[in-house]
Amino acid sequence: MLGPVSPEEAVPGGRQVHEAVLGGEYKRDAVALVASSGRTVTEIARELGVSSESLRGWVKKPNGSGQAAAETPVAAGSGLDAAEREELKRLRKLAADQAKTIEILKKATAFFAKESDR
């Protein structure tokens, strides 16, 4: 299970452990903790002894199947019934669609702000 990085794994000089030292299972568990705990990425990163930017990158980074972590299917044994799994799937798709829309709007805003300065 997840926990703070042991002193043996820490980088000399007190810096936080480099993410390459951590295995894929550790990263998946950390992402799952972010998704299920309701706490902020910063709080969880501090608790685990990794940088918040690393953890944020793990959350955003597609996993091995090419799906973003937020789009990862919920396992049947996760304690959710079929209706809850379908609702979660629908909400994750909606969140992904909204994230894409936000990115497009950010780019459009930057474009038009740049154009209006001319």
CSV table of N, CA, C and O in Angstrom, one decimal:
chain,number,residue,atom,x,y,z
A,1,MET,N,0.8,-1.2,0.0
A,1,MET,CA,0.0,0.0,0.0
A,1,MET,C,0.9,1.2,0.0
A,1,MET,O,2.1,1.2,0.3
A,2,LEU,N,0.3,2.4,-0.2
A,2,LEU,CA,1.0,3.6,-0.3
A,2,LEU,C,1.4,4.1,1.1
A,2,LEU,O,0.7,3.9,2.1
A,3,GLY,N,2.5,4.8,1.1
A,3,GLY,CA,2.9,5.4,2.3
A,3,GLY,C,4.1,6.4,2.0
A,3,GLY,O,4.5,6.4,0.9
A,4,PRO,N,4.5,7.1,3.0
A,4,PRO,CA,5.7,8.0,2.7
A,4,PRO,C,6.9,7.2,2.2
A,4,PRO,O,7.0,6.0,2.5
A,5,VAL,N,7.7,7.8,1.4
A,5,VAL,CA,8.9,7.1,0.9
A,5,VAL,C,9.9,7.0,2.1
A,5,VAL,O,10.1,7.9,2.9
A,6,SER,N,10.5,5.8,2.2
A,6,SER,CA,11.4,5.5,3.3
A,6,SER,C,12.7,6.3,3.1
A,6,SER,O,13.0,6.6,2.0
A,7,PRO,N,13.4,6.5,4.2
A,7,PRO,CA,14.7,7.2,4.1
A,7,PRO,C,15.7,6.5,3.1
A,7,PRO,O,16.5,7.1,2.5
A,8,GLU,N,15.6,5.2,3.0
A,8,GLU,CA,16.4,4.5,2.1
A,8,GLU,C,16.2,4.8,0.6
A,8,GLU,O,17.0,4.8,-0.2
A,9,GLU,N,14.9,5.2,0.3
A,9,GLU,CA,14.5,5.6,-1.0
A,9,GLU,C,14.7,7.1,-1.3
A,9,GLU,O,14.7,7.5,-2.4
A,10,ALA,N,14.9,7.8,-0.3
A,10,ALA,CA,15.1,9.3,-0.5
A,10,ALA,C,16.4,9.6,-1.1
A,10,ALA,O,17.4,8.9,-1.0
A,11,VAL,N,16.4,10.7,-1.8
A,11,VAL,CA,17.6,11.2,-2.5
A,11,VAL,C,18.5,11.9,-1.5
A,11,VAL,O,17.9,12.6,-0.6
A,12,PRO,N,19.8,11.7,-1.5
A,12,PRO,CA,20.6,12.4,-0.5
A,12,PRO,C,20.4,13.9,-0.6
A,12,PRO,O,20.1,14.4,-1.6
A,13,GLY,N,20.6,14.5,0.6
A,13,GLY,CA,20.4,15.9,0.7
A,13,GLY,C,19.0,16.3,1.1
A,13,GLY,O,18.6,17.5,1.1
A,14,GLY,N,18.1,15.3,1.3
A,14,GLY,CA,16.8,15.6,1.8
A,14,GLY,C,15.8,15.9,0.7
A,14,GLY,O,14.6,16.2,1.0
A,15,ARG,N,16.2,15.9,-0.5
A,15,ARG,CA,15.2,16.2,-1.6
A,15,ARG,C,14.3,15.0,-1.7
A,15,ARG,O,14.5,13.9,-1.3
A,16,GLN,N,13.2,15.3,-2.4
A,16,GLN,CA,12.2,14.2,-2.6
A,16,GLN,C,12.7,13.2,-3.6
A,16,GLN,O,13.5,13.5,-4.5
A,17,VAL,N,12.2,12.0,-3.5
A,17,VAL,CA,12.6,10.9,-4.4
A,17,VAL,C,12.2,11.3,-5.8
A,17,VAL,O,11.1,11.8,-6.1
A,18,HIS,N,13.0,11.0,-6.8
A,18,HIS,CA,12.7,11.2,-8.2
A,18,HIS,C,11.7,10.2,-8.6
A,18,HIS,O,11.7,9.0,-8.2
A,19,GLU,N,10.7,10.6,-9.5
A,19,GLU,CA,9.6,9.7,-9.9
A,19,GLU,C,10.1,8.4,-10.6
A,19,GLU,O,9.4,7.4,-10.5
A,20,ALA,N,11.2,8.4,-11.2
A,20,ALA,CA,11.7,7.2,-11.9
A,20,ALA,C,12.0,6.1,-10.9
A,20,ALA,O,11.9,4.9,-11.3
A,21,VAL,N,12.3,6.4,-9.6
A,21,VAL,CA,12.5,5.4,-8.6
A,21,VAL,C,11.3,4.7,-8.3
A,21,VAL,O,11.3,3.5,-7.9
A,22,LEU,N,10.1,5.3,-8.4
A,22,LEU,CA,8.9,4.8,-8.0
A,22,LEU,C,8.3,3.9,-9.1
A,22,LEU,O,8.4,4.2,-10.3
A,23,GLY,N,7.7,2.8,-8.7
A,23,GLY,CA,7.2,1.8,-9.7
A,23,GLY,C,5.8,2.3,-10.2
A,23,GLY,O,5.2,3.1,-9.6
A,24,GLY,N,5.4,1.6,-11.3
A,24,GLY,CA,4.1,1.9,-11.9
A,24,GLY,C,2.9,1.7,-10.9
A,24,GLY,O,1.9,2.4,-10.9
A,25,GLU,N,3.0,0.6,-10.1
A,25,GLU,CA,2.0,0.3,-9.2
A,25,GLU,C,1.8,1.4,-8.1
A,25,GLU,O,0.7,1.8,-7.8
A,26,TYR,N,2.9,1.9,-7.7
A,26,TYR,CA,2.9,3.0,-6.7
A,26,TYR,C,2.2,4.2,-7.3
A,26,TYR,O,1.3,4.8,-6.6
A,27,LYS,N,2.5,4.5,-8.5
A,27,LYS,CA,1.9,5.7,-9.2
A,27,LYS,C,0.4,5.5,-9.4
A,27,LYS,O,-0.4,6.4,-9.1
A,28,ARG,N,0.0,4.2,-9.8
A,28,ARG,CA,-1.4,3.9,-10.0
A,28,ARG,C,-2.2,4.1,-8.7
A,28,ARG,O,-3.3,4.6,-8.6
A,29,ASP,N,-1.5,3.6,-7.6
A,29,ASP,CA,-2.2,3.7,-6.3
A,29,ASP,C,-2.3,5.1,-5.8
A,29,ASP,O,-3.3,5.5,-5.3
A,30,ALA,N,-1.3,5.9,-6.1
A,30,ALA,CA,-1.4,7.3,-5.8
A,30,ALA,C,-2.5,8.0,-6.5
A,30,ALA,O,-3.2,8.8,-6.0
A,31,VAL,N,-2.6,7.7,-7.8
A,31,VAL,CA,-3.7,8.3,-8.6
A,31,VAL,C,-5.0,7.9,-8.1
A,31,VAL,O,-6.0,8.7,-8.0
A,32,ALA,N,-5.2,6.6,-7.8
A,32,ALA,CA,-6.4,6.1,-7.3
A,32,ALA,C,-6.8,6.8,-5.9
A,32,ALA,O,-7.9,7.1,-5.7
A,33,LEU,N,-5.8,7.1,-5.1
A,33,LEU,CA,-6.0,7.8,-3.9
A,33,LEU,C,-6.5,9.2,-4.1
A,33,LEU,O,-7.4,9.7,-3.4
A,34,VAL,N,-5.9,9.9,-5.1
A,34,VAL,CA,-6.4,11.2,-5.4
A,34,VAL,C,-7.9,11.2,-5.9
A,34,VAL,O,-8.7,12.0,-5.4
A,35,ALA,N,-8.2,10.2,-6.7
A,35,ALA,CA,-9.5,10.1,-7.3
A,35,ALA,C,-10.6,9.7,-6.2
A,35,ALA,O,-11.7,10.2,-6.3
A,36,SER,N,-10.2,8.9,-5.2
A,36,SER,CA,-11.2,8.4,-4.3
A,36,SER,C,-11.2,9.1,-3.0
A,36,SER,O,-12.2,9.0,-2.2
A,37,SER,N,-10.2,9.9,-2.6
A,37,SER,CA,-10.2,10.5,-1.3
A,37,SER,C,-10.9,11.8,-1.1
A,37,SER,O,-11.3,12.1,0.0
A,38,GLY,N,-11.1,12.6,-2.1
A,38,GLY,CA,-11.7,13.9,-2.0
A,38,GLY,C,-10.7,14.9,-1.5
A,38,GLY,O,-11.1,16.0,-1.2
A,39,ARG,N,-9.5,14.6,-1.3
A,39,ARG,CA,-8.5,15.5,-0.8
A,39,ARG,C,-7.7,16.1,-2.0
A,39,ARG,O,-7.8,15.6,-3.1
A,40,THR,N,-7.0,17.2,-1.7
A,40,THR,CA,-6.2,17.8,-2.8
A,40,THR,C,-5.0,17.0,-3.2
A,40,THR,O,-4.5,16.2,-2.4
A,41,VAL,N,-4.5,17.2,-4.4
A,41,VAL,CA,-3.3,16.6,-4.9
A,41,VAL,C,-2.1,17.0,-4.0
A,41,VAL,O,-1.3,16.1,-3.6
A,42,THR,N,-2.1,18.2,-3.6
A,42,THR,CA,-1.0,18.7,-2.7
A,42,THR,C,-1.0,18.0,-1.4
A,42,THR,O,0.1,17.6,-0.9
A,43,GLU,N,-2.1,17.8,-0.8
A,43,GLU,CA,-2.2,17.1,0.5
A,43,GLU,C,-1.7,15.7,0.4
A,43,GLU,O,-0.9,15.2,1.2
A,44,ILE,N,-2.2,15.0,-0.6
A,44,ILE,CA,-1.8,13.6,-0.8
A,44,ILE,C,-0.3,13.5,-1.2
A,44,ILE,O,0.4,12.6,-0.6
A,45,ALA,N,0.2,14.4,-2.0
A,45,ALA,CA,1.6,14.4,-2.4
A,45,ALA,C,2.5,14.6,-1.1
A,45,ALA,O,3.5,13.9,-1.0
A,46,ARG,N,2.1,15.5,-0.3
A,46,ARG,CA,2.9,15.8,0.9
A,46,ARG,C,2.9,14.5,1.8
A,46,ARG,O,3.9,14.2,2.3
A,47,GLU,N,1.7,13.9,1.9
A,47,GLU,CA,1.6,12.7,2.7
A,47,GLU,C,2.5,11.6,2.2
A,47,GLU,O,3.1,10.8,2.9
A,48,LEU,N,2.6,11.4,0.9
A,48,LEU,CA,3.3,10.4,0.2
A,48,LEU,C,4.8,10.7,0.1
A,48,LEU,O,5.6,9.8,-0.3
A,49,GLY,N,5.2,11.9,0.2
A,49,GLY,CA,6.6,12.3,0.1
A,49,GLY,C,7.0,12.5,-1.4
A,49,GLY,O,8.2,12.3,-1.7
A,50,VAL,N,6.1,12.8,-2.2
A,50,VAL,CA,6.4,13.1,-3.6
A,50,VAL,C,6.0,14.6,-3.9
A,50,VAL,O,5.2,15.2,-3.2
A,51,SER,N,6.6,15.1,-5.0
A,51,SER,CA,6.2,16.5,-5.3
A,51,SER,C,4.8,16.6,-5.8
A,51,SER,O,4.3,15.6,-6.5
A,52,SER,N,4.1,17.6,-5.5
A,52,SER,CA,2.7,17.8,-6.0
A,52,SER,C,2.6,17.8,-7.5
A,52,SER,O,1.7,17.3,-8.1
A,53,GLU,N,3.7,18.4,-8.1
A,53,GLU,CA,3.7,18.5,-9.6
A,53,GLU,C,3.8,17.1,-10.2
A,53,GLU,O,3.2,16.8,-11.2
A,54,SER,N,4.6,16.2,-9.6
A,54,SER,CA,4.8,14.9,-10.1
A,54,SER,C,3.5,14.1,-10.0
A,54,SER,O,3.0,13.5,-10.9
A,55,LEU,N,2.8,14.2,-8.8
A,55,LEU,CA,1.5,13.6,-8.6
A,55,LEU,C,0.5,14.1,-9.6
A,55,LEU,O,-0.3,13.4,-10.2
A,56,ARG,N,0.5,15.4,-9.8
A,56,ARG,CA,-0.5,16.0,-10.7
A,56,ARG,C,-0.2,15.5,-12.1
A,56,ARG,O,-1.2,15.2,-12.9
A,57,GLY,N,1.0,15.3,-12.5
A,57,GLY,CA,1.4,14.8,-13.8
A,57,GLY,C,0.9,13.3,-13.9
A,57,GLY,O,0.4,12.9,-15.0
A,58,TRP,N,1.0,12.5,-12.9
A,58,TRP,CA,0.6,11.2,-12.9
A,58,TRP,C,-0.9,11.1,-13.1
A,58,TRP,O,-1.4,10.3,-13.8
A,59,VAL,N,-1.6,12.0,-12.5
A,59,VAL,CA,-3.1,12.0,-12.6
A,59,VAL,C,-3.5,12.4,-14.0
A,59,VAL,O,-4.4,11.8,-14.6
A,60,LYS,N,-2.8,13.3,-14.6
A,60,LYS,CA,-3.2,13.8,-16.0
A,60,LYS,C,-2.6,12.9,-17.1
A,60,LYS,O,-3.2,12.8,-18.1
A,61,LYS,N,-1.5,12.2,-16.8
A,61,LYS,CA,-0.9,11.4,-17.8
A,61,LYS,C,-1.7,10.2,-18.2
A,61,LYS,O,-2.3,9.5,-17.3
A,62,PRO,N,-1.8,9.9,-19.5
A,62,PRO,CA,-2.5,8.6,-19.9
A,62,PRO,C,-1.8,7.4,-19.3
A,62,PRO,O,-0.6,7.4,-19.2
A,63,ASN,N,-2.6,6.4,-18.9
A,63,ASN,CA,-2.0,5.2,-18.4
A,63,ASN,C,-1.6,4.3,-19.6
A,63,ASN,O,-1.8,4.7,-20.8
A,64,GLY,N,-1.2,3.1,-19.4
A,64,GLY,CA,-0.7,2.3,-20.4
A,64,GLY,C,-1.7,2.0,-21.5
A,64,GLY,O,-1.4,1.6,-22.6
A,65,SER,N,-3.0,2.1,-21.2
A,65,SER,CA,-4.1,1.7,-22.2
A,65,SER,C,-4.4,2.9,-23.1
A,65,SER,O,-5.3,2.8,-23.9
A,66,GLY,N,-3.8,4.0,-22.9
A,66,GLY,CA,-4.0,5.2,-23.7
A,66,GLY,C,-5.2,6.0,-23.2
A,66,GLY,O,-5.6,7.0,-23.8
A,67,GLN,N,-5.8,5.7,-22.1
A,67,GLN,CA,-6.8,6.5,-21.5
A,67,GLN,C,-6.3,7.3,-20.4
A,67,GLN,O,-5.3,6.9,-19.7
A,68,ALA,N,-6.8,8.5,-20.2
A,68,ALA,CA,-6.4,9.4,-19.1
A,68,ALA,C,-6.8,8.7,-17.8
A,68,ALA,O,-7.8,8.0,-17.8
A,69,ALA,N,-6.2,9.0,-16.8
A,69,ALA,CA,-6.5,8.4,-15.5
A,69,ALA,C,-8.0,8.7,-15.1
A,69,ALA,O,-8.6,7.8,-14.5
A,70,ALA,N,-8.5,9.8,-15.5
A,70,ALA,CA,-9.9,10.1,-15.1
A,70,ALA,C,-10.9,9.3,-15.9
A,70,ALA,O,-12.0,9.2,-15.6
A,71,GLU,N,-10.4,8.7,-17.0
A,71,GLU,CA,-11.3,7.9,-17.9
A,71,GLU,C,-11.1,6.4,-17.7
A,71,GLU,O,-11.7,5.6,-18.3
A,72,THR,N,-10.3,6.1,-16.7
A,72,THR,CA,-10.0,4.6,-16.5
A,72,THR,C,-11.3,4.0,-16.0
A,72,THR,O,-11.9,4.5,-15.1
A,73,PRO,N,-11.6,2.8,-16.5
A,73,PRO,CA,-12.9,2.2,-16.1
A,73,PRO,C,-12.8,1.8,-14.6
A,73,PRO,O,-11.7,1.5,-14.1
A,74,VAL,N,-13.9,1.7,-14.0
A,74,VAL,CA,-14.0,1.3,-12.6
A,74,VAL,C,-14.1,-0.2,-12.6
A,74,VAL,O,-14.9,-0.8,-13.3
A,75,ALA,N,-13.3,-0.9,-11.8
A,75,ALA,CA,-13.3,-2.3,-11.7
A,75,ALA,C,-14.6,-2.8,-11.1
A,75,ALA,O,-15.2,-2.1,-10.2
A,76,ALA,N,-15.1,-4.0,-11.5
A,76,ALA,CA,-16.3,-4.5,-11.0
A,76,ALA,C,-16.3,-4.8,-9.5
A,76,ALA,O,-17.3,-4.7,-8.8
A,77,GLY,N,-15.1,-5.1,-8.9
A,77,GLY,CA,-15.0,-5.3,-7.5
A,77,GLY,C,-14.7,-4.1,-6.7
A,77,GLY,O,-14.2,-4.2,-5.6
A,78,SER,N,-15.1,-2.9,-7.2
A,78,SER,CA,-14.7,-1.7,-6.5
A,78,SER,C,-15.7,-1.3,-5.4
A,78,SER,O,-15.6,-0.2,-4.8
A,79,GLY,N,-16.8,-2.1,-5.2
A,79,GLY,CA,-17.8,-1.7,-4.2
A,79,GLY,C,-18.9,-0.9,-4.7
A,79,GLY,O,-19.8,-0.5,-4.0
A,80,LEU,N,-19.0,-0.7,-6.0
A,80,LEU,CA,-20.0,0.0,-6.7
A,80,LEU,C,-21.0,-0.9,-7.4
A,80,LEU,O,-20.5,-1.9,-8.0
A,81,ASP,N,-22.3,-0.6,-7.3
A,81,ASP,CA,-23.2,-1.5,-8.1
A,81,ASP,C,-23.2,-1.0,-9.6
A,81,ASP,O,-22.5,-0.1,-9.9
A,82,ALA,N,-23.9,-1.7,-10.4
A,82,ALA,CA,-23.9,-1.5,-11.9
A,82,ALA,C,-24.3,-0.1,-12.2
A,82,ALA,O,-23.8,0.6,-13.0
A,83,ALA,N,-25.4,0.4,-11.5
A,83,ALA,CA,-25.9,1.8,-11.8
A,83,ALA,C,-24.9,2.8,-11.4
A,83,ALA,O,-24.7,3.8,-12.1
A,84,GLU,N,-24.2,2.6,-10.3
A,84,GLU,CA,-23.2,3.6,-9.8
A,84,GLU,C,-22.0,3.6,-10.8
A,84,GLU,O,-21.4,4.6,-11.1
A,85,ARG,N,-21.6,2.4,-11.3
A,85,ARG,CA,-20.5,2.3,-12.3
A,85,ARG,C,-20.9,3.0,-13.5
A,85,ARG,O,-20.1,3.8,-14.1
A,86,GLU,N,-22.1,2.9,-14.0
A,86,GLU,CA,-22.5,3.6,-15.2
A,86,GLU,C,-22.6,5.1,-15.0
A,86,GLU,O,-22.2,5.8,-15.9
A,87,GLU,N,-23.1,5.5,-13.8
A,87,GLU,CA,-23.1,6.9,-13.5
A,87,GLU,C,-21.7,7.5,-13.5
A,87,GLU,O,-21.4,8.6,-14.0
A,88,LEU,N,-20.8,6.8,-12.8
A,88,LEU,CA,-19.4,7.2,-12.8
A,88,LEU,C,-18.8,7.3,-14.1
A,88,LEU,O,-18.1,8.3,-14.5
A,89,LYS,N,-19.0,6.3,-15.0
A,89,LYS,CA,-18.5,6.3,-16.3
A,89,LYS,C,-19.1,7.5,-17.1
A,89,LYS,O,-18.3,8.2,-17.8
A,90,ARG,N,-20.4,7.8,-17.0
A,90,ARG,CA,-21.0,8.9,-17.6
A,90,ARG,C,-20.4,10.3,-17.1
A,90,ARG,O,-20.0,11.1,-18.0
A,91,LEU,N,-20.2,10.4,-15.8
A,91,LEU,CA,-19.6,11.6,-15.3
A,91,LEU,C,-18.1,11.8,-15.7
A,91,LEU,O,-17.7,12.9,-15.9
A,92,ARG,N,-17.4,10.7,-15.8
A,92,ARG,CA,-16.0,10.8,-16.2
A,92,ARG,C,-15.9,11.3,-17.7
A,92,ARG,O,-15.1,12.1,-18.1
A,93,LYS,N,-16.8,10.7,-18.5
A,93,LYS,CA,-16.9,11.2,-19.9
A,93,LYS,C,-17.3,12.6,-20.0
A,93,LYS,O,-16.6,13.4,-20.8
A,94,LEU,N,-18.2,13.0,-19.2
A,94,LEU,CA,-18.6,14.5,-19.2
A,94,LEU,C,-17.5,15.3,-18.8
A,94,LEU,O,-17.2,16.4,-19.4
A,95,ALA,N,-16.8,14.9,-17.7
A,95,ALA,CA,-15.6,15.7,-17.2
A,95,ALA,C,-14.5,15.8,-18.3
A,95,ALA,O,-13.9,16.9,-18.5
A,96,ALA,N,-14.3,14.7,-19.0
A,96,ALA,CA,-13.3,14.7,-20.1
A,96,ALA,C,-13.7,15.7,-21.2
A,96,ALA,O,-12.9,16.4,-21.7
A,97,ASP,N,-15.0,15.6,-21.6
A,97,ASP,CA,-15.5,16.5,-22.6
A,97,ASP,C,-15.4,18.0,-22.2
A,97,ASP,O,-15.0,18.8,-23.0
A,98,GLN,N,-15.7,18.2,-20.9
A,98,GLN,CA,-15.6,19.6,-20.4
A,98,GLN,C,-14.2,20.1,-20.4
A,98,GLN,O,-13.9,21.3,-20.7
A,99,ALA,N,-13.3,19.2,-20.1
A,99,ALA,CA,-11.8,19.6,-20.0
A,99,ALA,C,-11.4,19.9,-21.4
A,99,ALA,O,-10.6,20.9,-21.6
A,100,LYS,N,-11.8,19.2,-22.4
A,100,LYS,CA,-11.4,19.5,-23.8
A,100,LYS,C,-12.0,20.8,-24.2
A,100,LYS,O,-11.3,21.7,-24.9
A,101,THR,N,-13.3,21.1,-23.9
A,101,THR,CA,-13.9,22.4,-24.2
A,101,THR,C,-13.2,23.5,-23.5
A,101,THR,O,-12.9,24.6,-24.2
A,102,ILE,N,-12.7,23.3,-22.3
A,102,ILE,CA,-12.0,24.4,-21.6
A,102,ILE,C,-10.7,24.7,-22.3
A,102,ILE,O,-10.3,25.8,-22.5
A,103,GLU,N,-10.0,23.6,-22.7
A,103,GLU,CA,-8.7,23.8,-23.4
A,103,GLU,C,-8.9,24.6,-24.7
A,103,GLU,O,-8.2,25.5,-25.1
A,104,ILE,N,-10.0,24.3,-25.5
A,104,ILE,CA,-10.3,25.0,-26.7
A,104,ILE,C,-10.6,26.4,-26.4
A,104,ILE,O,-10.1,27.3,-27.1
A,105,LEU,N,-11.4,26.7,-25.4
A,105,LEU,CA,-11.7,28.1,-25.0
A,105,LEU,C,-10.5,28.9,-24.6
A,105,LEU,O,-10.4,30.1,-24.9
A,106,LYS,N,-9.6,28.2,-23.9
A,106,LYS,CA,-8.4,28.9,-23.4
A,106,LYS,C,-7.6,29.3,-24.7
A,106,LYS,O,-7.1,30.5,-24.7
A,107,LYS,N,-7.4,28.4,-25.6
A,107,LYS,CA,-6.7,28.7,-26.8
A,107,LYS,C,-7.4,29.8,-27.6
A,107,LYS,O,-6.7,30.7,-28.2
A,108,ALA,N,-8.7,29.8,-27.7
A,108,ALA,CA,-9.4,30.8,-28.5
A,108,ALA,C,-9.3,32.2,-27.8
A,108,ALA,O,-9.1,33.2,-28.4
A,109,THR,N,-9.3,32.2,-26.5
A,109,THR,CA,-9.2,33.4,-25.7
A,109,THR,C,-7.8,34.0,-25.9
A,109,THR,O,-7.7,35.2,-26.2
A,110,ALA,N,-6.8,33.2,-25.9
A,110,ALA,CA,-5.4,33.7,-26.1
A,110,ALA,C,-5.3,34.2,-27.5
A,110,ALA,O,-4.7,35.3,-27.7
A,111,PHE,N,-5.9,33.5,-28.5
A,111,PHE,CA,-5.8,33.9,-29.9
A,111,PHE,C,-6.4,35.3,-30.1
A,111,PHE,O,-5.9,36.2,-30.6
A,112,PHE,N,-7.7,35.4,-29.5
A,112,PHE,CA,-8.4,36.7,-29.7
A,112,PHE,C,-7.8,37.8,-28.9
A,112,PHE,O,-7.8,39.0,-29.4
A,113,ALA,N,-7.2,37.5,-27.8
A,113,ALA,CA,-6.5,38.6,-27.0
A,113,ALA,C,-5.3,39.1,-27.8
A,113,ALA,O,-5.0,40.3,-27.8
A,114,LYS,N,-4.6,38.2,-28.4
A,114,LYS,CA,-3.4,38.5,-29.2
A,114,LYS,C,-3.8,39.3,-30.4
A,114,LYS,O,-3.2,40.3,-30.8
A,115,GLU,N,-4.9,38.9,-31.0
A,115,GLU,CA,-5.4,39.6,-32.2
A,115,GLU,C,-5.9,41.1,-31.9
A,115,GLU,O,-5.7,42.0,-32.6
A,116,SER,N,-6.5,41.2,-30.7
A,116,SER,CA,-7.0,42.6,-30.4
A,116,SER,C,-5.9,43.5,-30.0
A,116,SER,O,-6.1,44.7,-30.0
A,117,ASP,N,-4.7,43.0,-29.7
A,117,ASP,CA,-3.6,43.9,-29.3
A,117,ASP,C,-2.9,44.5,-30.6
A,117,ASP,O,-2.1,45.4,-30.5
A,118,ARG,N,-3.3,44.0,-31.7
A,118,ARG,CA,-2.6,44.4,-33.0
A,118,ARG,C,-3.2,45.8,-33.4
A,118,ARG,O,-4.2,46.2,-33.2
